[in-house]
């Protein structure tokens, strides 16, 4: 009786298809695979002369960024435009919230602009869920990153990179290295890898950067990078932020690089054909050596291209789910 | 009703197509099949014509006109056009023509690749159920169905036409 | 006014009474139990067949929100909610505006409670001036004005030395100090229990050690100073065990736990619902089970609501931006009944933790039914049901149990022989 039963997944419609894209948590393997397959098709679109398809023509996608980001914002913009949607970008961080407007009031104002879809980035974990719960249900909410919680499109583009260059997840060893504690990318990656059947997911960091309870999610924890990188097929390096030096988490960037940085020697511990990923922007000489970042096994630039295709896939599939739900609701109304 | 046999239709189409192309002075067209059934028919046609040129494959999911009603269910295989479209003569092949919307989507997609010199439309079956003014240049057979009937092409080997009755209309 | 209550099953944990008996009330006091006293003619008869009569509940921690936080609640609204929950005596916390650190504020609260309230209010005074943790508040003056104990809430003292001195001062005058053990540095920035759920929800964690480190320090200082101590809102199993050990070696400390802490765990945070945002946080299943054991054994002798009503806006934001607190004083008995039904403890134990246990912890003249005692009692229907929210009294609707159907229903609450709440369908 108590505690209450878990809510029906907020991001799925009555037929179990995506209507928001908030986190990879709870999405079935078949759905993640569908996103990857759809993205493959969109990659093909990106390779030809006219890089557009008319799927979202006449629709408006609104980038609502409460937290600044050039990279994520521009790839979402590009993705929406390639789907023939109209795009507006609102950097809310610089305007109303600093004037004391509540988040719900900002949302009401945005709703009045009649966009079909919001891509949201916010500094607080759970913000995308909150927005999806409090905005009119037929606006699709895409999570562009919320606090430490999730960055689902980044997770999916990392998975696409892995699938295209290393194949079947069930045969891979994947290592995620760096500031796991503060990383939404790490969390989304761990969930995606688990769902897609990766049997050996490794996180590598000093104890101060490892959150509690990871083992409960089927992840192998290493504090020794030389042990953790042995024979891995994929290395995902995370960005180390300057602020981590405060508060006793790390003594210096130099020591972090000496102990955990991806140098050529460390890369050699992995499988000879291992690939290197990084969500960007990279800190050369802090988490990754310049030579490694630029070597042929580095997928960092490919990730950007795949990111556009993944975001096109997510935007289309979510819009599709919203349309389907609208249809279902109309049918329900008629039968009453 | 007796259903036509693709094994008989394909050679007839091939023959008619060759005559049609000759009459229009089209020398070396490229073949494009609409995924999935159109690709099967196209492959069978190319084999019949002893044509070893690569086949273009179109996935029209992203160009359909019913996205806002039924959404995206992409049985996804990316489109693959291993040749230039601009100034090329094309033979566009689909299995069953019904409303004409699939062909419209295919034409829109092709034009996003480039401006073809011409497009000849070949369909295995025409159901005479047009909703748009699009008509195949060459047809294997014409069928008239009841309200509750549908046809489906099975394949790729052997190709066969199946009749389905839908109960819940 | 003479009242006769017929046919109730009277459970008085203080005297270990549990029997079917009639209750006779005159002039606000209980004058007889059992047989009708000679010459007694009732002005009002209450048919209590099928109901359980128990002393009015004693709630050690309630935020009345007055003075100063009118959007969240008032003495009138929250004591009315208390009455609906079967509470007849409550302790209000010092986090008011202005803070409860002057006799004037105490007077204001007691006056309002007497004039507009539905409950006996026993103010908890601020332990330090302005709750700033630097200078002692005028403890004796506050005691004389009516404060029954002193608390600094979750706000830390500036140093252990200042804390020690404050405790020694309180001990000089036999005053009770209430501790909310949480180390501010270990807890800093945290909003949820540091564990697997917070990890995957990306919520900053408050480790178990935030409570146990502070608790250990507090227990040693209590021992050194000899002050009367009550530990409030324990959330960890480890913390409960530390208290048990201290009691075992002769330290007369008492402790309470929030009712919701015996039911909810960190799992509730899965959907980021701000209704589960509380401070100190909901912890693991193991912690909850450890707390239940401690309540059952009596190491924790009191259960309090830790009632914190909020206006809707306070909970309408992403999790970390919302204000912590649950409004639940109306649900003390139904939630207790759900635990009894689950077999966590038996009904007399549950009632003891809600009546005589809290009263004894702060030496309050409350929580017992006896001849000559004030007629503060509650009649509840163990077979009834409470639909949460249906007759909601609190100004704060921030309750995660909203719309749930809970077992048991309060039918009558009497304060000094007057009916302060009635719900008979």
PDB file of C-alpha atoms in Angstrom, chain B:
ATOM      1  CA  UNK B   1     -10.858 -14.333 -57.939  1.00  0.00           C
ATOM      2  CA  UNK B   2      -7.733 -15.719 -59.481  1.00  0.00           C
ATOM      3  CA  UNK B   3      -4.556 -13.925 -58.576  1.00  0.00           C
ATOM      4  CA  UNK B   4      -1.876 -13.269 -61.182  1.00  0.00           C
ATOM      5  CA  UNK B   5       1.472 -15.007 -60.878  1.00  0.00           C
ATOM      6  CA  UNK B   6       4.480 -12.685 -60.730  1.00  0.00           C
ATOM      7  CA  UNK B   7       6.554 -15.291 -62.534  1.00  0.00           C
ATOM      8  CA  UNK B   8       4.375 -14.609 -65.584  1.00  0.00           C
ATOM      9  CA  UNK B   9       4.023 -10.874 -65.037  1.00  0.00           C
ATOM     10  CA  UNK B  10       7.742 -10.088 -64.751  1.00  0.00           C
ATOM     11  CA  UNK B  11       8.731 -11.226 -68.256  1.00  0.00           C
ATOM     12  CA  UNK B  12       5.733  -9.384 -69.710  1.00  0.00           C
ATOM     13  CA  UNK B  13       6.718  -6.178 -67.897  1.00  0.00           C
ATOM     14  CA  UNK B  14      10.336  -6.559 -68.994  1.00  0.00           C
ATOM     15  CA  UNK B  15       9.268  -6.892 -72.577  1.00  0.00           C
ATOM     16  CA  UNK B  16       6.954  -3.900 -72.435  1.00  0.00           C
ATOM     17  CA  UNK B  17       9.586  -1.810 -70.624  1.00  0.00           C
ATOM     18  CA  UNK B  18      12.203  -2.461 -73.258  1.00  0.00           C
ATOM     19  CA  UNK B  19       9.805  -1.354 -75.980  1.00  0.00           C
ATOM     20  CA  UNK B  20       8.815   1.742 -73.995  1.00  0.00           C
ATOM     21  CA  UNK B  21      12.431   2.782 -73.393  1.00  0.00           C
ATOM     22  CA  UNK B  22      13.350   2.210 -77.023  1.00  0.00           C
ATOM     23  CA  UNK B  23      10.455   4.333 -78.194  1.00  0.00           C
ATOM     24  CA  UNK B  24      11.641   7.166 -75.931  1.00  0.00           C
ATOM     25  CA  UNK B  25      15.279   6.785 -76.915  1.00  0.00           C
ATOM     26  CA  UNK B  26      16.300   6.089 -73.339  1.00  0.00           C
ATOM     27  CA  UNK B  27      19.549   4.236 -73.479  1.00  0.00           C
ATOM     28  CA  UNK B  28      20.929   3.363 -70.082  1.00  0.00           C
ATOM     29  CA  UNK B  29      18.454   4.128 -67.351  1.00  0.00           C
ATOM     30  CA  UNK B  30      19.134   3.410 -63.693  1.00  0.00           C
ATOM     31  CA  UNK B  31      16.653   1.312 -61.749  1.00  0.00           C
ATOM     32  CA  UNK B  32      15.297   2.419 -58.383  1.00  0.00           C
ATOM     33  CA  UNK B  33      13.107   0.136 -56.265  1.00  0.00           C
ATOM     34  CA  UNK B  34      10.860   1.322 -53.427  1.00  0.00           C
ATOM     35  CA  UNK B  35      11.629  -0.627 -50.258  1.00  0.00           C
ATOM     36  CA  UNK B  36      10.583  -3.473 -49.695  1.00  0.00           C
ATOM     37  CA  UNK B  37       8.322  -4.953 -52.337  1.00  0.00           C
ATOM     38  CA  UNK B  38       9.496  -2.627 -55.081  1.00  0.00           C
ATOM     39  CA  UNK B  39      13.065  -3.742 -54.488  1.00  0.00           C
ATOM     40  CA  UNK B  40      12.100  -7.413 -54.917  1.00  0.00           C
ATOM     41  CA  UNK B  41      10.260  -6.665 -58.134  1.00  0.00           C
ATOM     42  CA  UNK B  42      13.152  -4.514 -59.382  1.00  0.00           C
ATOM     43  CA  UNK B  43      15.683  -7.260 -58.684  1.00  0.00           C
ATOM     44  CA  UNK B  44      13.510  -9.778 -60.508  1.00  0.00           C
ATOM     45  CA  UNK B  45      13.191  -7.373 -63.438  1.00  0.00           C
ATOM     46  CA  UNK B  46      16.911  -6.657 -63.597  1.00  0.00           C
ATOM     47  CA  UNK B  47      17.555 -10.415 -63.617  1.00  0.00           C
ATOM     48  CA  UNK B  48      15.034 -10.888 -66.413  1.00  0.00           C
ATOM     49  CA  UNK B  49      16.636  -8.086 -68.405  1.00  0.00           C
ATOM     50  CA  UNK B  50      20.110  -9.502 -67.666  1.00  0.00           C
ATOM     51  CA  UNK B  51      20.997  -6.065 -66.333  1.00  0.00           C
ATOM     52  CA  UNK B  52      23.905  -6.027 -63.874  1.00  0.00           C
ATOM     53  CA  UNK B  53      23.850  -2.337 -62.998  1.00  0.00           C
ATOM     54  CA  UNK B  54      23.510  -1.522 -59.287  1.00  0.00           C
ATOM     55  CA  UNK B  55      19.958  -1.060 -58.017  1.00  0.00           C
ATOM     56  CA  UNK B  56      18.976   2.092 -56.151  1.00  0.00           C
ATOM     57  CA  UNK B  57      16.875   1.538 -53.006  1.00  0.00           C
ATOM     58  CA  UNK B  58      14.450   4.136 -51.694  1.00  0.00           C
ATOM     59  CA  UNK B  59      13.079   4.186 -48.155  1.00  0.00           C
ATOM     60  CA  UNK B  60      10.258   6.735 -48.355  1.00  0.00           C
ATOM     61  CA  UNK B  61       9.434   6.795 -44.601  1.00  0.00           C
ATOM     62  CA  UNK B  62      10.661  10.338 -44.193  1.00  0.00           C
ATOM     63  CA  UNK B  63       8.602  11.650 -47.110  1.00  0.00           C
ATOM     64  CA  UNK B  64       5.210  10.139 -46.392  1.00  0.00           C
ATOM     65  CA  UNK B  65       2.322  12.585 -46.093  1.00  0.00           C
ATOM     66  CA  UNK B  66       0.650  10.897 -43.116  1.00  0.00           C
ATOM     67  CA  UNK B  67       3.303  11.604 -40.449  1.00  0.00           C
ATOM     68  CA  UNK B  68       1.073  13.926 -38.473  1.00  0.00           C
ATOM     69  CA  UNK B  69      -1.595  11.221 -38.269  1.00  0.00           C
ATOM     70  CA  UNK B  70       0.149   7.919 -37.971  1.00  0.00           C
ATOM     71  CA  UNK B  71       3.676   8.904 -37.004  1.00  0.00           C
ATOM     72  CA  UNK B  72       6.929   7.317 -37.869  1.00  0.00           C
ATOM     73  CA  UNK B  73       7.196   3.563 -37.974  1.00  0.00           C
ATOM     74  CA  UNK B  74      10.247   3.278 -40.116  1.00  0.00           C
ATOM     75  CA  UNK B  75      10.977  -0.318 -41.010  1.00  0.00           C
ATOM     76  CA  UNK B  76      14.238   1.287 -41.329  1.00  0.00           C
ATOM     77  CA  UNK B  77      16.792   0.623 -43.909  1.00  0.00           C
ATOM     78  CA  UNK B  78      18.479   3.755 -45.187  1.00  0.00           C
ATOM     79  CA  UNK B  79      17.932   4.783 -48.802  1.00  0.00           C
ATOM     80  CA  UNK B  80      20.856   3.827 -51.012  1.00  0.00           C
ATOM     81  CA  UNK B  81      21.351   5.456 -54.372  1.00  0.00           C
ATOM     82  CA  UNK B  82      24.768   4.409 -55.634  1.00  0.00           C
ATOM     83  CA  UNK B  83      24.651   6.671 -58.664  1.00  0.00           C
ATOM     84  CA  UNK B  84      24.049  10.295 -59.566  1.00  0.00           C
ATOM     85  CA  UNK B  85      20.441  11.341 -59.942  1.00  0.00           C
ATOM     86  CA  UNK B  86      21.013  14.616 -61.740  1.00  0.00           C
ATOM     87  CA  UNK B  87      20.360  14.307 -65.471  1.00  0.00           C
ATOM     88  CA  UNK B  88      19.832  10.560 -65.134  1.00  0.00           C
ATOM     89  CA  UNK B  89      16.958   8.603 -66.710  1.00  0.00           C
ATOM     90  CA  UNK B  90      15.315   6.538 -64.012  1.00  0.00           C
ATOM     91  CA  UNK B  91      13.000   3.570 -63.883  1.00  0.00           C
ATOM     92  CA  UNK B  92      11.094   3.728 -60.595  1.00  0.00           C
ATOM     93  CA  UNK B  93       9.612   0.421 -59.481  1.00  0.00           C
ATOM     94  CA  UNK B  94       6.987  -0.385 -56.862  1.00  0.00           C
ATOM     95  CA  UNK B  95       5.014  -3.552 -56.175  1.00  0.00           C
ATOM     96  CA  UNK B  96       1.446  -2.347 -55.677  1.00  0.00           C
ATOM     97  CA  UNK B  97       0.012   1.049 -56.661  1.00  0.00           C
ATOM     98  CA  UNK B  98      -2.958   2.087 -54.562  1.00  0.00           C
ATOM     99  CA  UNK B  99      -3.544   5.744 -53.706  1.00  0.00           C
ATOM    100  CA  UNK B 100      -0.412   7.002 -55.390  1.00  0.00           C
ATOM    101  CA  UNK B 101       0.953   8.643 -52.241  1.00  0.00           C
ATOM    102  CA  UNK B 102       3.939   6.326 -51.964  1.00  0.00           C
ATOM    103  CA  UNK B 103       4.982   7.244 -55.481  1.00  0.00           C
ATOM    104  CA  UNK B 104       4.569  10.927 -54.712  1.00  0.00           C
ATOM    105  CA  UNK B 105       6.810  10.489 -51.642  1.00  0.00           C
ATOM    106  CA  UNK B 106       9.353   8.580 -53.746  1.00  0.00           C
ATOM    107  CA  UNK B 107       9.408  11.312 -56.389  1.00  0.00           C
ATOM    108  CA  UNK B 108       9.899  14.007 -53.713  1.00  0.00           C
ATOM    109  CA  UNK B 109      12.766  12.094 -52.227  1.00  0.00           C
ATOM    110  CA  UNK B 110      14.406  11.476 -55.579  1.00  0.00           C
ATOM    111  CA  UNK B 111      14.252  15.168 -56.413  1.00  0.00           C
ATOM    112  CA  UNK B 112      16.062  15.960 -53.142  1.00  0.00           C
ATOM    113  CA  UNK B 113      18.949  13.995 -54.558  1.00  0.00           C
ATOM    114  CA  UNK B 114      18.993  15.795 -57.870  1.00  0.00           C
ATOM    115  CA  UNK B 115      17.017  16.575 -61.015  1.00  0.00           C
ATOM    116  CA  UNK B 116      16.491  13.411 -63.083  1.00  0.00           C
ATOM    117  CA  UNK B 117      16.206  13.561 -66.843  1.00  0.00           C
ATOM    118  CA  UNK B 118      13.075  11.410 -66.725  1.00  0.00           C
ATOM    119  CA  UNK B 119      11.224   8.935 -64.502  1.00  0.00           C
ATOM    120  CA  UNK B 120       9.432   5.894 -65.905  1.00  0.00           C
ATOM    121  CA  UNK B 121       7.068   4.297 -63.393  1.00  0.00           C
ATOM    122  CA  UNK B 122       6.667   0.516 -63.334  1.00  0.00           C
ATOM    123  CA  UNK B 123       4.245  -1.288 -61.021  1.00  0.00           C
ATOM    124  CA  UNK B 124       3.602  -4.994 -60.694  1.00  0.00           C
ATOM    125  CA  UNK B 125      -0.055  -4.398 -59.797  1.00  0.00           C
ATOM    126  CA  UNK B 126      -2.407  -1.454 -60.168  1.00  0.00           C
ATOM    127  CA  UNK B 127      -5.458  -1.573 -57.919  1.00  0.00           C
ATOM    128  CA  UNK B 128      -7.264   1.270 -59.639  1.00  0.00           C
ATOM    129  CA  UNK B 129      -7.658   3.057 -56.312  1.00  0.00           C
ATOM    130  CA  UNK B 130      -6.005   6.337 -57.185  1.00  0.00           C
ATOM    131  CA  UNK B 131      -6.322   9.352 -54.904  1.00  0.00           C
ATOM    132  CA  UNK B 132      -3.702  11.369 -56.749  1.00  0.00           C
ATOM    133  CA  UNK B 133      -3.172  11.797 -60.495  1.00  0.00           C
ATOM    134  CA  UNK B 134      -0.289   9.322 -60.641  1.00  0.00           C
ATOM    135  CA  UNK B 135      -0.390   6.422 -63.104  1.00  0.00           C
ATOM    136  CA  UNK B 136       2.227   3.824 -63.852  1.00  0.00           C
ATOM    137  CA  UNK B 137       3.681   3.851 -67.330  1.00  0.00           C
ATOM    138  CA  UNK B 138       3.894   0.074 -67.279  1.00  0.00           C
ATOM    139  CA  UNK B 139       1.707  -2.276 -65.271  1.00  0.00           C
ATOM    140  CA  UNK B 140       1.849  -6.036 -64.814  1.00  0.00           C
ATOM    141  CA  UNK B 141      -1.813  -6.523 -64.024  1.00  0.00           C
ATOM    142  CA  UNK B 142      -4.827  -4.545 -62.867  1.00  0.00           C
ATOM    143  CA  UNK B 143      -6.995  -5.781 -60.018  1.00  0.00           C
ATOM    144  CA  UNK B 144     -10.236  -4.531 -58.565  1.00  0.00           C
ATOM    145  CA  UNK B 145     -10.726  -5.370 -54.917  1.00  0.00           C
ATOM    146  CA  UNK B 146     -13.680  -5.303 -52.562  1.00  0.00           C
ATOM    147  CA  UNK B 147     -13.745  -2.763 -49.716  1.00  0.00           C
ATOM    148  CA  UNK B 148     -12.431  -5.290 -47.250  1.00  0.00           C
ATOM    149  CA  UNK B 149      -9.699  -6.840 -49.365  1.00  0.00           C
ATOM    150  CA  UNK B 150      -6.017  -6.132 -49.578  1.00  0.00           C
ATOM    151  CA  UNK B 151      -3.162  -7.630 -51.584  1.00  0.00           C
ATOM    152  CA  UNK B 152       0.329  -8.328 -50.336  1.00  0.00           C
ATOM    153  CA  UNK B 153       3.439  -9.325 -52.224  1.00  0.00           C
ATOM    154  CA  UNK B 154       5.561 -11.967 -50.563  1.00  0.00           C
ATOM    155  CA  UNK B 155       9.167 -12.610 -51.498  1.00  0.00           C
ATOM    156  CA  UNK B 156      11.893 -12.208 -52.408  1.00  0.00           C
ATOM    157  CA  UNK B 157      12.017 -15.784 -53.740  1.00  0.00           C
ATOM    158  CA  UNK B 158       9.569 -16.846 -54.941  1.00  0.00           C
ATOM    159  CA  UNK B 159       7.473 -13.764 -55.516  1.00  0.00           C
ATOM    160  CA  UNK B 160       3.809 -14.392 -54.855  1.00  0.00           C
ATOM    161  CA  UNK B 161       0.676 -12.292 -54.542  1.00  0.00           C
ATOM    162  CA  UNK B 162      -1.585 -12.920 -51.568  1.00  0.00           C
ATOM    163  CA  UNK B 163      -5.122 -11.776 -50.994  1.00  0.00           C
ATOM    164  CA  UNK B 164      -6.067 -10.704 -47.477  1.00  0.00           C
ATOM    165  CA  UNK B 165      -9.503 -10.023 -46.086  1.00  0.00           C
ATOM    166  CA  UNK B 166      -9.810  -7.483 -43.330  1.00  0.00           C
ATOM    167  CA  UNK B 167     -12.577  -8.306 -40.851  1.00  0.00           C
ATOM    168  CA  UNK B 168     -12.935  -5.237 -38.747  1.00  0.00           C
ATOM    169  CA  UNK B 169     -14.110  -2.542 -41.133  1.00  0.00           C
TER     170      UNK B 169
END
